[in-house]
Structure formats: structure tokens, C-alpha cells
Coordinates of C-alpha atoms (C1' of nucleotides) in Angstrom, one line a residue:
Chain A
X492 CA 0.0 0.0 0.0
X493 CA 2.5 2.5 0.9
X494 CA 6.2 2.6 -0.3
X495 CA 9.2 1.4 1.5
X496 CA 9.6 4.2 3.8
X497 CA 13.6 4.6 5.2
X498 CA 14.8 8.0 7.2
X499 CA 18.3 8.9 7.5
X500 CA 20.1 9.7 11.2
X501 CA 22.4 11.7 11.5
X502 CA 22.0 13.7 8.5
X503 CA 21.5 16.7 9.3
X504 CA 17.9 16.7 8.3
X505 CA 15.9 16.3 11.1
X506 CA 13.6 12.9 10.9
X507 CA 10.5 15.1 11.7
X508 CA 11.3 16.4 8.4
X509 CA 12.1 13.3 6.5
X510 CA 9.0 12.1 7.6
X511 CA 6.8 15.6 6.9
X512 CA 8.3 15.2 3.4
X513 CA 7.5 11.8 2.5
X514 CA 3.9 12.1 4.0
X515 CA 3.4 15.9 2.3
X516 CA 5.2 14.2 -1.4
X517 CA 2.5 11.1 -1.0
X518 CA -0.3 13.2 -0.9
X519 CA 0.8 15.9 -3.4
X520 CA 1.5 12.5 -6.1
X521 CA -2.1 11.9 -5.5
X522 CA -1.6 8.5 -3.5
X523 CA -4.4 10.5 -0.5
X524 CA -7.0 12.1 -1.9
X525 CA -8.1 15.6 0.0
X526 CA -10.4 14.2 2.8
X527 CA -8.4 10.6 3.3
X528 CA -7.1 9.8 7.0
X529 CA -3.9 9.0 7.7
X530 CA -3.0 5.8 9.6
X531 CA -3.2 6.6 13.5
X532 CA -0.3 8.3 15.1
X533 CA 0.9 4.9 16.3
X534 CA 0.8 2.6 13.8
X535 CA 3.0 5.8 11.6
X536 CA 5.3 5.7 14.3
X537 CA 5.7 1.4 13.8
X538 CA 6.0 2.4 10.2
X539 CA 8.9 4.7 10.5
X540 CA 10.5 2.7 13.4
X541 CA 10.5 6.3 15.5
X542 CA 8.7 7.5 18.3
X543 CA 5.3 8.9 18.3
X544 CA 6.4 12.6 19.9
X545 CA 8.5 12.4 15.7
X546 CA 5.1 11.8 14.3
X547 CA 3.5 14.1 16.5
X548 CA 6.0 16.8 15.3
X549 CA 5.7 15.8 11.4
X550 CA 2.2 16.1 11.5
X551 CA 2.4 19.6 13.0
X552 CA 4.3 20.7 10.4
X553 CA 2.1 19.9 7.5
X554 CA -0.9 20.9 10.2
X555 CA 1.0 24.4 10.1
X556 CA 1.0 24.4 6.3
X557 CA -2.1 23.8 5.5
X558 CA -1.7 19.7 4.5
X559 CA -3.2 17.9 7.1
X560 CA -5.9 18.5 9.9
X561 CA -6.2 16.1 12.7
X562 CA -9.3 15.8 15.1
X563 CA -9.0 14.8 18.3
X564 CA -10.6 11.2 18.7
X565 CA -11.0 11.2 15.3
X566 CA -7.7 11.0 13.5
X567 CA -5.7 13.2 10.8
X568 CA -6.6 14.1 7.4
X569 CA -6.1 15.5 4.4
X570 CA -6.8 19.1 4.1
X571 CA -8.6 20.7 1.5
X572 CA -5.3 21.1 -0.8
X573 CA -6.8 21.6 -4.3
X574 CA -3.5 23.5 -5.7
X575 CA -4.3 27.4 -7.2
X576 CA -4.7 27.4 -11.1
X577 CA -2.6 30.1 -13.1
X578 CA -4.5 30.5 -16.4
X579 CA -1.7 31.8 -18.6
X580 CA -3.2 33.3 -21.5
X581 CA -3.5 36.7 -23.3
X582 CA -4.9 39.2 -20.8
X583 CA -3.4 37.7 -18.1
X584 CA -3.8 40.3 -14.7
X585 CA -2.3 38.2 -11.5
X586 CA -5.6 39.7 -9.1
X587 CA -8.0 38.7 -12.0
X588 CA -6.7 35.1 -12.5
X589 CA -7.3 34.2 -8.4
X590 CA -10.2 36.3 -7.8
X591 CA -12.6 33.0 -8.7
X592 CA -10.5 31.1 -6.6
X593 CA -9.9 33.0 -3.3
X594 CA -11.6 36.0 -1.5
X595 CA -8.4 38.3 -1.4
X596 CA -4.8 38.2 -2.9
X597 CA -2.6 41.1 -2.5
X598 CA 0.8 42.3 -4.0
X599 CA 3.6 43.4 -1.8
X600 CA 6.6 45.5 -3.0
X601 CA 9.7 43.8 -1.6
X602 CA 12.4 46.2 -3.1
X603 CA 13.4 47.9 -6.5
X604 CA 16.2 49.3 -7.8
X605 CA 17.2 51.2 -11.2
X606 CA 19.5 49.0 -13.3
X607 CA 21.6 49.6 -16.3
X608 CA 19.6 47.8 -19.6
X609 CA 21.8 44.7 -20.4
X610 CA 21.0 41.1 -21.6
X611 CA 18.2 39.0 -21.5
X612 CA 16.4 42.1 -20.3
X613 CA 17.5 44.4 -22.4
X614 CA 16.9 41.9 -25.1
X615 CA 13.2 41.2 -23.9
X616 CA 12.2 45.0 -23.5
X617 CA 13.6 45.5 -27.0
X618 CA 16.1 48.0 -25.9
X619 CA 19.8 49.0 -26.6
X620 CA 21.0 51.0 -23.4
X621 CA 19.4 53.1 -21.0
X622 CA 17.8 52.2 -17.5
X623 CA 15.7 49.8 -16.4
X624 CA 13.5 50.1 -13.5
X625 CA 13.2 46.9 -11.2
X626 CA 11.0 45.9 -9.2
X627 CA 10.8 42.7 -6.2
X628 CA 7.6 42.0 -5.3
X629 CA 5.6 39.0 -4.0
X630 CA 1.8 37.7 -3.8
X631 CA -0.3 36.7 -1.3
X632 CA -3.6 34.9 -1.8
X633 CA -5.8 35.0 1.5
X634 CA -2.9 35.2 3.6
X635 CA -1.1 32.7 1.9
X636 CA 2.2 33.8 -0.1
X637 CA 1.8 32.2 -3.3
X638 CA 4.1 33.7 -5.7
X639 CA 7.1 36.1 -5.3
X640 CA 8.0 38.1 -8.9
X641 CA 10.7 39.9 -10.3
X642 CA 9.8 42.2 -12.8
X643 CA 12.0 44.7 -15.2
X644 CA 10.5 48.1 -17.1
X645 CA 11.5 50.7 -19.0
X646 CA 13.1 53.4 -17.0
X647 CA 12.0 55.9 -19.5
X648 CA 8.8 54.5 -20.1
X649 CA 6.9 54.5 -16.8
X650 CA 9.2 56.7 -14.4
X651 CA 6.5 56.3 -11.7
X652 CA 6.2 53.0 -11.7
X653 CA 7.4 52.3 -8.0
X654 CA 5.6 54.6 -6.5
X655 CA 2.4 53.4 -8.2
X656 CA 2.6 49.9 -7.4
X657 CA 3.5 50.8 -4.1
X658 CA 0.3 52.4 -3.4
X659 CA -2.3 50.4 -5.6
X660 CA -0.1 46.7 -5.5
X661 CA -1.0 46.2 -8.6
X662 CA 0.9 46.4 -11.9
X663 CA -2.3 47.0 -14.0
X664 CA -2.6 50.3 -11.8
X665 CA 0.6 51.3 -12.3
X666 CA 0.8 50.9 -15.8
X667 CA -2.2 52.6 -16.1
X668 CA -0.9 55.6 -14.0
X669 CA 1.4 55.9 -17.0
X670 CA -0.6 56.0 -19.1
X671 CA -0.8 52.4 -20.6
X672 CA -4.4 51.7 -20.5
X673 CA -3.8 47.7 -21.4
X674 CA -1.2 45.4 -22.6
X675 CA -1.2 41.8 -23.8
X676 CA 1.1 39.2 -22.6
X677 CA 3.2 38.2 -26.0
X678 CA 5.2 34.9 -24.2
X679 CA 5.3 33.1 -21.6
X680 CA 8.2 30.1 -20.7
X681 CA 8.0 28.0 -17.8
X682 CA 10.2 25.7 -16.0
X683 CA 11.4 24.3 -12.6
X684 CA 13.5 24.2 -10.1
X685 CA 14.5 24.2 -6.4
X686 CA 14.1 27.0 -4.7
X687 CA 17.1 28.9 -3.7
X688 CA 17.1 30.8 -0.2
X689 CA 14.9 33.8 -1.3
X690 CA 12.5 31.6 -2.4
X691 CA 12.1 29.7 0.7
X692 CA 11.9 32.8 2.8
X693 CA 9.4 35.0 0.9
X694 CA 7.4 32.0 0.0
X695 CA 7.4 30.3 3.7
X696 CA 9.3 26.8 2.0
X697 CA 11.4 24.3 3.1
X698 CA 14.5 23.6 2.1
X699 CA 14.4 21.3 -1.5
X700 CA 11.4 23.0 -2.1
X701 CA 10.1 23.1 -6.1
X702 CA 9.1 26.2 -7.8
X703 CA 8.2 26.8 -11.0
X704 CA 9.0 29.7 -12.9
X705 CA 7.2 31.6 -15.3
X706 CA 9.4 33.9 -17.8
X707 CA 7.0 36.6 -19.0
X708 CA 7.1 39.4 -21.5
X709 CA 3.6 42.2 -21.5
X710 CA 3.1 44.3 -24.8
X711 CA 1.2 47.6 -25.1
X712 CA -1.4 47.5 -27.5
X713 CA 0.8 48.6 -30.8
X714 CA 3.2 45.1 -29.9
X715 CA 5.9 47.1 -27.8
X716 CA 7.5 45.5 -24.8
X717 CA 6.6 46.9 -21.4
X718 CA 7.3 44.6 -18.9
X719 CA 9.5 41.2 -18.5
X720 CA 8.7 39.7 -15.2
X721 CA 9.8 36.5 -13.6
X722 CA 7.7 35.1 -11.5
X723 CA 8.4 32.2 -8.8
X724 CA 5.4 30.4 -7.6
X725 CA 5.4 27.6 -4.8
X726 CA 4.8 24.3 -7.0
X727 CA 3.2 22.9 -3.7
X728 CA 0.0 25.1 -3.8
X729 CA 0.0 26.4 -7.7
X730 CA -0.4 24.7 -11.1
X731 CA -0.1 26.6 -14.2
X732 CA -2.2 26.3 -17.0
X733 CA -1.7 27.6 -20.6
X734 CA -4.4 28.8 -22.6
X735 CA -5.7 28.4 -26.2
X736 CA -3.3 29.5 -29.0
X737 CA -0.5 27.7 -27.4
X738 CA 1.9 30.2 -26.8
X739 CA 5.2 29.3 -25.5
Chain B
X1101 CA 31.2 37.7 -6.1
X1102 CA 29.4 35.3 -4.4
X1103 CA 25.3 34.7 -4.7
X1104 CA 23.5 35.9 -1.6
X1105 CA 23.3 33.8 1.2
X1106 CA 20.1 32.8 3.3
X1107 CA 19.5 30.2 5.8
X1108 CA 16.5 29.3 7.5
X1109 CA 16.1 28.5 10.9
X1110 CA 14.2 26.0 12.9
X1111 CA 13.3 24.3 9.4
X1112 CA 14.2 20.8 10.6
X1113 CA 17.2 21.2 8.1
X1114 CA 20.2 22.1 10.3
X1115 CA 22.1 25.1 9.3
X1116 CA 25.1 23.2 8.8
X1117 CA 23.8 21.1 6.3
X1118 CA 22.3 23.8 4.4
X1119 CA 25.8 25.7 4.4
X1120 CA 27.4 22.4 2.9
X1121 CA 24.6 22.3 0.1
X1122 CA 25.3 25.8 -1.2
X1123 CA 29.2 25.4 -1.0
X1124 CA 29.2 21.7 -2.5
X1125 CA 26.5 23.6 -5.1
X1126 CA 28.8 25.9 -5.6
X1127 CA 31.8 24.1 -6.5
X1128 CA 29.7 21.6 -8.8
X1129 CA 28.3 24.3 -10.3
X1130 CA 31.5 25.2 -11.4
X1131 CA 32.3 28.5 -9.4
X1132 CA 35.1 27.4 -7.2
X1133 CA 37.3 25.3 -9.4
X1134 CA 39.7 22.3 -8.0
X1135 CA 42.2 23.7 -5.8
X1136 CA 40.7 26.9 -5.3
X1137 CA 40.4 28.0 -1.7
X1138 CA 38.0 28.8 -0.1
X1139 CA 37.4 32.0 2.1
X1140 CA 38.2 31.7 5.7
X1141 CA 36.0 30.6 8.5
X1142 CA 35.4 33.9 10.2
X1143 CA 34.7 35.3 6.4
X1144 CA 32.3 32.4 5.8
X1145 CA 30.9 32.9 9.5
X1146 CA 29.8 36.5 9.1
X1147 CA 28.8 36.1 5.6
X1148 CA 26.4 33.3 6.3
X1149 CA 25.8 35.2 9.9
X1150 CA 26.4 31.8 12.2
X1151 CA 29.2 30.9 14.5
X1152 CA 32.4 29.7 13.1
X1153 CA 31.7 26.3 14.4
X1154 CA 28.7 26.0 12.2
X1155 CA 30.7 26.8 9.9
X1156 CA 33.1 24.0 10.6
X1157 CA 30.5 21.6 10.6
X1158 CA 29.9 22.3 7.4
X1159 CA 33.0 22.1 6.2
X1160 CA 33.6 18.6 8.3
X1161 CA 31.3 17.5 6.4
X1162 CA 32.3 18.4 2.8
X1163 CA 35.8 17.0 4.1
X1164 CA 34.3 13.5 4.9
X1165 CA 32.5 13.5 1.7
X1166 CA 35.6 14.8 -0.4
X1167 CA 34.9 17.6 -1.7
X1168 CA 36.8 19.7 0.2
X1169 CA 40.2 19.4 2.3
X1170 CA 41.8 22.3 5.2
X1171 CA 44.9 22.8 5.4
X1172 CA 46.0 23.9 9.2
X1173 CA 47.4 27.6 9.1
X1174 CA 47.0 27.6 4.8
X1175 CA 43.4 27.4 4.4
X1176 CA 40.4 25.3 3.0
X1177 CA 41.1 24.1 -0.8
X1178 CA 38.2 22.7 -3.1
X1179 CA 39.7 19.2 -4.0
X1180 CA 40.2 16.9 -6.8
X1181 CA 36.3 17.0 -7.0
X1182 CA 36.4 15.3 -10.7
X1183 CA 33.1 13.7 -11.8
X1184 CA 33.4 10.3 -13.1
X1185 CA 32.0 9.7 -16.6
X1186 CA 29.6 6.7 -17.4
X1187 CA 30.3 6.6 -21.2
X1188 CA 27.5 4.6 -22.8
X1189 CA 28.1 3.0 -26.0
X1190 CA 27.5 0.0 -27.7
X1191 CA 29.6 -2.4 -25.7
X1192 CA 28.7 -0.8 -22.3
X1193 CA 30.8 -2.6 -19.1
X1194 CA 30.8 -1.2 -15.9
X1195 CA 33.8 -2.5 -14.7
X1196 CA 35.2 -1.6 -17.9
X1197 CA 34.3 1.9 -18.4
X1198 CA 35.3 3.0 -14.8
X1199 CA 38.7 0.7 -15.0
X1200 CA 40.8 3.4 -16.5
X1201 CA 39.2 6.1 -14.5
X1202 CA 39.9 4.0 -10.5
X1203 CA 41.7 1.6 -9.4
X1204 CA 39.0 -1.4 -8.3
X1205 CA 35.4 -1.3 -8.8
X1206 CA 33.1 -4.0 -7.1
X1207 CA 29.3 -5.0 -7.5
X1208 CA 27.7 -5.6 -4.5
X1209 CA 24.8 -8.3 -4.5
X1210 CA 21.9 -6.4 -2.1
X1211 CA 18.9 -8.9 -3.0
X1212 CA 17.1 -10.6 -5.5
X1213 CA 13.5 -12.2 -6.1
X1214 CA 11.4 -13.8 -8.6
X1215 CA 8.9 -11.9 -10.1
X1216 CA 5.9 -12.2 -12.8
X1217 CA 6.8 -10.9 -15.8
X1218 CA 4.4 -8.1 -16.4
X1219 CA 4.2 -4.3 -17.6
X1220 CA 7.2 -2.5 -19.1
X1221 CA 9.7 -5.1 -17.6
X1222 CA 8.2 -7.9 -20.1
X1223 CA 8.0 -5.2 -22.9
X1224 CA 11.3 -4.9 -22.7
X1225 CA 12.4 -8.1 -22.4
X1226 CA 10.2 -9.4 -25.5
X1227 CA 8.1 -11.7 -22.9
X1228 CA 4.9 -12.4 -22.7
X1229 CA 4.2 -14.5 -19.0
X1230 CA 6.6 -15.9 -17.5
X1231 CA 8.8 -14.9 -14.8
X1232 CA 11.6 -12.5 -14.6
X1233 CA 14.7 -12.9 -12.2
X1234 CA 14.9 -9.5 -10.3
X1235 CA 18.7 -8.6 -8.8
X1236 CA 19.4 -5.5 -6.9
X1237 CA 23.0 -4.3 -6.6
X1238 CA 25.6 -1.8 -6.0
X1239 CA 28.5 -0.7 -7.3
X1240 CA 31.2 0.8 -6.0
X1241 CA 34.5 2.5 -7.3
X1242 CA 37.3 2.7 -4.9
X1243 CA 35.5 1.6 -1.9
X1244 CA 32.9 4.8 -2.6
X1245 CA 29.2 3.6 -3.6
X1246 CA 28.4 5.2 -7.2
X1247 CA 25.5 3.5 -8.6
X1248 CA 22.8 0.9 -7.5
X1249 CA 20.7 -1.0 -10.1
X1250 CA 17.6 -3.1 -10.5
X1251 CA 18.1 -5.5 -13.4
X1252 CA 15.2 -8.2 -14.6
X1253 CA 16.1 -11.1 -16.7
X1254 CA 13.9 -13.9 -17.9
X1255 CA 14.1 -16.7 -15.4
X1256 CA 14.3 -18.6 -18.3
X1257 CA 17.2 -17.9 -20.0
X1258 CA 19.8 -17.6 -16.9
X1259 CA 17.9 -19.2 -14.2
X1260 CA 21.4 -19.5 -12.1
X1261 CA 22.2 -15.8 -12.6
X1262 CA 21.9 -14.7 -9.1
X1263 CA 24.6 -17.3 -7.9
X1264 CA 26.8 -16.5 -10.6
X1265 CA 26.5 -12.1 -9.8
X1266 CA 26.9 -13.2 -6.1
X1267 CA 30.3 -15.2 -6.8
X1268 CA 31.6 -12.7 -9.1
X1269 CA 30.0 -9.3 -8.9
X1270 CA 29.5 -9.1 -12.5
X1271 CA 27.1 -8.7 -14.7
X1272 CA 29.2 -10.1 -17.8
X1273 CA 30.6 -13.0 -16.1
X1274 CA 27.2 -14.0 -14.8
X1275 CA 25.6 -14.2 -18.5
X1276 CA 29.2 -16.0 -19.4
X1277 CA 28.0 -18.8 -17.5
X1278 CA 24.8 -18.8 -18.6
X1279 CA 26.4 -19.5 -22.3
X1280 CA 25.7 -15.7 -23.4
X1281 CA 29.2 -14.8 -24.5
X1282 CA 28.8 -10.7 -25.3
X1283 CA 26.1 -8.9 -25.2
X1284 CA 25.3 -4.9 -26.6
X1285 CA 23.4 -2.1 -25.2
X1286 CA 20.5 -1.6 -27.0
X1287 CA 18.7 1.6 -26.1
X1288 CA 19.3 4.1 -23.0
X1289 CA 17.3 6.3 -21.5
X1290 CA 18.3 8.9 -19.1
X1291 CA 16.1 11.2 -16.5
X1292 CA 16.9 13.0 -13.2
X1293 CA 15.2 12.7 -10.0
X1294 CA 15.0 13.1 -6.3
X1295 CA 17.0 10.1 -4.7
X1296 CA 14.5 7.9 -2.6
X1297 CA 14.8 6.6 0.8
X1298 CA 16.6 3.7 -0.5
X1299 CA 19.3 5.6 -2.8
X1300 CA 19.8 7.6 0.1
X1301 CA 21.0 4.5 2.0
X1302 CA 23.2 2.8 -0.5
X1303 CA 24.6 6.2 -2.4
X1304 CA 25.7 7.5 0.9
X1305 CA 23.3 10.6 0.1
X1306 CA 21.6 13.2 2.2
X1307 CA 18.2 13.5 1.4
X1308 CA 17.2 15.8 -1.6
X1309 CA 20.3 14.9 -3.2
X1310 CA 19.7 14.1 -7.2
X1311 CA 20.0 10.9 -9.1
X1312 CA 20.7 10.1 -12.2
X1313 CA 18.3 7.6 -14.1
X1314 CA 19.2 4.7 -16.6
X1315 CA 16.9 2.7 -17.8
X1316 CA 18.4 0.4 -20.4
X1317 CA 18.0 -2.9 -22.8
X1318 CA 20.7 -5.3 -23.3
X1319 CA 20.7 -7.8 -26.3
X1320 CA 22.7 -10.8 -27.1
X1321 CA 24.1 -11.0 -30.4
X1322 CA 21.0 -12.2 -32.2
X1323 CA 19.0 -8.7 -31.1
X1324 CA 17.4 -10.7 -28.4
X1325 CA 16.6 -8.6 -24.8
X1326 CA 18.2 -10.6 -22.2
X1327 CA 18.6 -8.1 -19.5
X1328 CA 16.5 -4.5 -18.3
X1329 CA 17.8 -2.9 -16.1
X1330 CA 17.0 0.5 -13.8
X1331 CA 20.4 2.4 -12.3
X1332 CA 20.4 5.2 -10.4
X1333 CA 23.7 7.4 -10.1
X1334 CA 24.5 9.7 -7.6
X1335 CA 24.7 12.9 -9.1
X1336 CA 27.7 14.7 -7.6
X1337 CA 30.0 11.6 -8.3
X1338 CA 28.9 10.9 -12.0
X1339 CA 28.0 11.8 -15.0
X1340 CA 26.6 10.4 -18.2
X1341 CA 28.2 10.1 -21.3
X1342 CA 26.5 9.3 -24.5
X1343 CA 29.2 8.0 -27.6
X1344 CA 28.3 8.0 -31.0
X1345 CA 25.8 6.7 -33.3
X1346 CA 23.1 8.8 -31.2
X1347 CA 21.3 5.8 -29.2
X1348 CA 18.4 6.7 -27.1
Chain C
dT509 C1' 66.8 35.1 11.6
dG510 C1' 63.0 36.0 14.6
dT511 C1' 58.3 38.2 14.7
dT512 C1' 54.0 39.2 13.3
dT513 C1' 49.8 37.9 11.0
dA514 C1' 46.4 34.9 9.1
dT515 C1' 44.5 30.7 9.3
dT516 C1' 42.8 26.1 10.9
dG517 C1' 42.5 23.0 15.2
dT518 C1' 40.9 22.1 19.9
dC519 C1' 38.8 23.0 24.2
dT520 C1' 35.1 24.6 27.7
dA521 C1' 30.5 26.1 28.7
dG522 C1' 25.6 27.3 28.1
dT523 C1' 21.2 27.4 25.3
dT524 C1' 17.9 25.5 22.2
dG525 C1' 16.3 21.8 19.1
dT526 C1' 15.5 16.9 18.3
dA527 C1' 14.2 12.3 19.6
dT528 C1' 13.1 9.0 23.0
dA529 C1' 10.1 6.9 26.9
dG530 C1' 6.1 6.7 29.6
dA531 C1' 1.8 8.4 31.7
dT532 C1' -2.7 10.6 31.5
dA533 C1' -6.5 13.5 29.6
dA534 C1' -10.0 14.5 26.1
dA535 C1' -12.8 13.6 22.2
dT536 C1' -15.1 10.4 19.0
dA537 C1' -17.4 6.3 17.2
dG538 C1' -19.6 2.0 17.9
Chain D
dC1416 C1' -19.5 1.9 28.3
dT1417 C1' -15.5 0.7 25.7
dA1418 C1' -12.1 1.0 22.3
dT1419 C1' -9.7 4.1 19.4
dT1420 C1' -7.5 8.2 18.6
dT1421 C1' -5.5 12.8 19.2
dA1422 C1' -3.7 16.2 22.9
dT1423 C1' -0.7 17.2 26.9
dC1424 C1' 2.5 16.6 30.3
dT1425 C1' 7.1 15.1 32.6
dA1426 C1' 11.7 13.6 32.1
dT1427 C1' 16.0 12.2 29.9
dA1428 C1' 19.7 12.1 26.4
dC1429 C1' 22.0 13.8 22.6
dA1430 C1' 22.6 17.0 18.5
dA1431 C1' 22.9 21.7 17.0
dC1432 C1' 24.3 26.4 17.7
dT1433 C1' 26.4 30.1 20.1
dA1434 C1' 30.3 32.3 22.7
dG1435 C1' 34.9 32.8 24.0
dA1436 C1' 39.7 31.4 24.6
dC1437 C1' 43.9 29.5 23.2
dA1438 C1' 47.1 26.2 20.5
dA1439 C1' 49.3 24.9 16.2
dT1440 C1' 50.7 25.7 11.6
dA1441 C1' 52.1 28.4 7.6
dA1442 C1' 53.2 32.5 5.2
dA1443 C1' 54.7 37.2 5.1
dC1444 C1' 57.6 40.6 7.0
dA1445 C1' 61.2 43.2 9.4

DNA sequence: TGTTTATTGTCTAGTTGTATAGATAAATAG
DNA sequence: CTATTTATCTATACAACTAGACAATAAACA
């Protein structure tokens, strides 16, 4: 029924963990549906060969994100853990996309800075020299952070637009601020990989945490490049879907 | 120079493990190359804001596994952290494709069972019932564990195969006595995953560590399957190799 | 040459985190 | 009422992290 489950000692990763890991990675494969109970403290604690305090303090982990819920008398379950869909597609507006699916998201401004135009940015904003206006920022849906973005403009283009998305924490309000009333996204590339250390602390992760990463470039209406924006979203609690007219 | 640090704290991943990650990440990544030393301890201390003996663990570590080596009153040097490379071909030996790289390799028997052939393991092998011989091993190279595998045969063909791997840890003298003189790799195919519980154990791996993935058909000499077999390689100490004539 | 400086190695001590063991309470289901 | 299950509590042992001091080695310098 369940697979061979070993723990290392001595590893530095503590068994708690191990444990929270393999329990949180058999759910998130689908092997317990949303609602299923776990076997009972004890018999999880026969399983792993450790004591029941270690399963005690595994299951208050994944409690504590959101995984599991126990009831006394009762036993632990399965939380409600249907992951948050991304519809990628070509008006794509972060608040928009969630606002079916939760009651409240919010974006936070983490820190900006104004960077020379160079590279793959440069490149993607269809520029040769001048300034580039960055901005760190992350999202929160109901509480929960979700996704945490960096996202490059046009120094020249929208001078404001710190201050905007300060106030508003929304790019679609900034941009409009100056003056660009609505823009297309014109690509979108995706991939994976562990999160590194900013990651794990904006997005409240683990270490070995997956993210996946969405490259994006935003158009004005006449096809120009506004914004490229990389986004980071927790792979745990967000799938990403891809719209019509494949575009990759 | 060097990529921001972050730790987290109280994740159930201790701090000195997380240090050893980024600097064995580091170094197979390619930033610090062999011989290069390292910054010292108090550097490394207030850059990743922990106490020098933290620090120390970390490194203790990385010394046990190799990567690195200290040098009392000189400093702490990256060593002679060079990969090994599986080169896949047609004629495909383990013993002999690592023989010019170490000085003894070994294949360790771990178990074996009898199993019905069914699913991709009989596709493989051309069967259609029957039963497969299932062998678990691991190799080592210089007393270091590199690989372990799962190889299926039909039960069949070389019914004494598990006695003739135990007495001679290898694959090649095994089918020898079974009357199959050579036999060529037929297709490979190679993905990358987290190591489970048991690579942990027998690669000597901390958990999260990576894993390479071979899945691959051997034929005799009349293009008949005679063995499938699943290895997992610990990323760090190997990598994959693919001659020639494009096989995958 | 001897001296200073930088670096790793070793030691003591105290605090917090992790894991074990055992006992008992509280809630639920049958 | 009873059996099952989670929740709490005490206690012990060891690992992890911090702090500070000093020894040992190597390289640079006067």
C-alpha cells in the first residue's frame, strides 16, 4: 500500500522532516486524496520505526502548512489542498486570474532598484542601453504567499512606476498611472527548479522546495515590450495552466 | 562575487547542512574550481551570519564527503572533485568503463526475487508470461558507492544468474555462465530525480540529493533482450556520457 | 633570523532543538 | 461503556548552535 519508507540519522535533516516530506510528497502524487485519514499516530510511528512525539511533530508541520488537519478522537486528514490554477493566456492580470478562486490576494513591494539595460532584459524590452526600472515584489492569496515576482521596465517608459505599485499593489494600476491603459502578454516560458534561499523565505518553503518559474514578456497595444517579469510560484499550492493558441 | 546567502532556521534542516549544500552547489556548479580556496571561517561565518563552528560543521562534512580538504594555518582548498563519466556506447561494461578512471570497482549483490513478468519489464524483455529474475545491486569505485541498479532477466534464459553475480560481482561473467558470451546495449534512457529513501542509503546521500536515471536494454548478439535494467547514479560523483551513433 | 599575522584546530560552557520513553486527559465512534 | 485516537504533560539524552579562549601551523615581513 505504501512505499518502503527509510529515514536517514544523522544527517542533518531532522527525521521530523524526512518524515513531513515523504507524507506531504505522497499526498501531493495523488496517493491521498483531499479528505483521506492518515493511519493513526501509532501505527506511523511502527512504520517509520521512531517515536510517536517524531510523528507528533511531522504532522504539526504539514498541520502548520495547511496539509493535514487532525481531530482529536477522530484521526488526521487530508486538508482541503486543491493547488491554485494560473491560467496563462492573453490578458493575463495576477488579481483577475485568483479572484474565482480566493476571496483576497494582495501584491507586496519587496524592493526595487534602477538597473543599467543589459541582456536577456534588455533583449526582452527590446532595448539598446538606457535604465531599467526593477521591481521585487511577492503575492499573497488570503494570507497565503503564493508567488514572489521579479519584474524589469522601461526606466523611460513609466518613471513612476514604483511609487504606483506601491500604493495600488498592482501592476495593471501602475501601468495605467502611466498611461498604458492595457497590454497583452506576447510569451510566456515555464520551467522548474529548487528554490534557492529567497525563495524559501518569501514564499514560507522548506529547504528542496520546487518552484516553478514563469518567464514573461507584457506588450502595449501597438506590440511594444513593457514589462519582462519573472515570477516564482510555490509548486506545492500552484499549477499553471496555458491557454488556447499555445503560446510558448 | 558570491550569490546571496540565506539560511533558514528551525526548518528541521540544520544550518550546517544547508551551508554544505550551497558550497558543494557551488563548486559543482563550477564557481570554485579544484584547488581553489576557499574564504576563511570567520569570512564564511559572518557572511552566512552563524558561528564559526557551524561553519566548521559544514565544512567537516564536505571534508568526509571529499569535496573539500583544510589545510591547518594555509586554508580550505576545493579538492580533486572530478566527476566520473559513465560513457555509454555499444559495448557498455561497468567494470570496464570506470577501470581506467579507478583503481578497483566491485558490484555488491543487495537482494534478488522472482517476479511475474508483467508491464514494461516484459516489454522490454520481449516476454509475454513468464517470470523475470529480479537482482538488486551496487556498485562501487574505490570503496565509494556510485551507482545501485535493479536488473530483470527472464528466469528462463539464466535461471542460475543470481549465484553467478553473487560469486563474481559481475554482470558479464554472470551471463558468461549462462552461455551468453557478449552482449550490446540496446537503447538508454536517461532522467533525473530526487534520490528515494533507499538511494539515500546505499549512495551515501543526504536526502534531496539528485539521481541520475538509466533505464536500459541489453541484447545478445542475435537482437534478443536478455537483461532491463533501472540504475540510479548519484549525481555529484557521475555523470553520463553518450558515444556515437546517437542511441536513445 | 625571529616576529607578526592569518588561518585552521581544539577546548570549555551554556542554550535551544530533536528524539526517546512513559503516563494521562479529552474527544469520537460504535 | 468501551475502544480508538489525538492532545498534553514530565523527564532524559543527545545533537545543534552560540560564545569565547587559546594552541598549532604556515606564510609574510622586518
Amino acid at each position: 500500500m505504501k512505499s518502503a519508507r527509510f529515514i536517514t540519522r544523522n544527517s542533518g535533516v531532522a527525521i521530523w522532516r524526512q518524515i513531513a516530506d515523504q507524507i506531504r510528497g505522497d499526498i501531493t502524487a495523488g496517493k491521498m486524496p483531499s479528505g483521506a485519514r492518515l493511519p493513526p499516530e501509532v501505527t506511523l510511528a511502527e512504520r517509520f520505526a521512531v517515536n510517536r512525539h517524531t510523528i507528533r511533530s511531522a504532522i504539526a508541520a504539514l498541520t502548520k502548512e495547511g496539509v493535514l488537519r487532525a481531530e482529536q478522537g477522530r484521526g488526521t486528514f487530508v486538508a482541503n489542498s486543491k493547488k491554485l490554477t494560473y491560467r496563462i493566456g492573453e490578458r493575463t492580470r495576477f488579481s483577475e486570474i485568483l479572484a474565482t478562486q480566493v476571496r483576497e490576494t494582495r501584491g507586496i513591494l519587496l524592493g526595487h532598484r534602477i538597473e543599467d539595460a543589459a541582456g536577456e532584459v534588455a533583449a526582452a524590452l527590446g532595448m539598446a542601453g538606457g535604465q531599467v526600472i526593477r521591481i521585487d515584489s511577492m503575492h499573497t492569496a488570503d494570507g497565503n504567499p503564493v508567488s514572489c515576482a521579479t519584474a524589469w521596465f522601461d526606466a523611460a517608459r513609466v518613471p513612476n512606476v514604483v511609487e504606483d505599485y506601491r500604493v495600488s499593489g498592482s501592476i495593471t494600476a501602475a501601468l495605467k498611472a502611466a498611461g498604458i491603459d492595457d497590454y497583452l502578454r506576447k510569451s510566456t516560458i515555464i520551467a522548474a527548479r529548487h528554490a534557492d534561499a529567497e525563495d524559501l523565505r518569501h514564499l514560507r518553503l522548506s529547504p528542496g522546495a520546487i518552484v516553478l518559474v514563469s518567464t514573461a514578456i507584457n506588450v502595449d497595444m501597438d506590440g511594444h515590450p513593457i514589462e519582462y517579469a519573472r515570477s516564482r510560484f510555490a509548486a506545492d499550492r500552484m499549477e499553471i495552466a496555458i491557454d488556447g493558441k499555445s503560446m510558448v
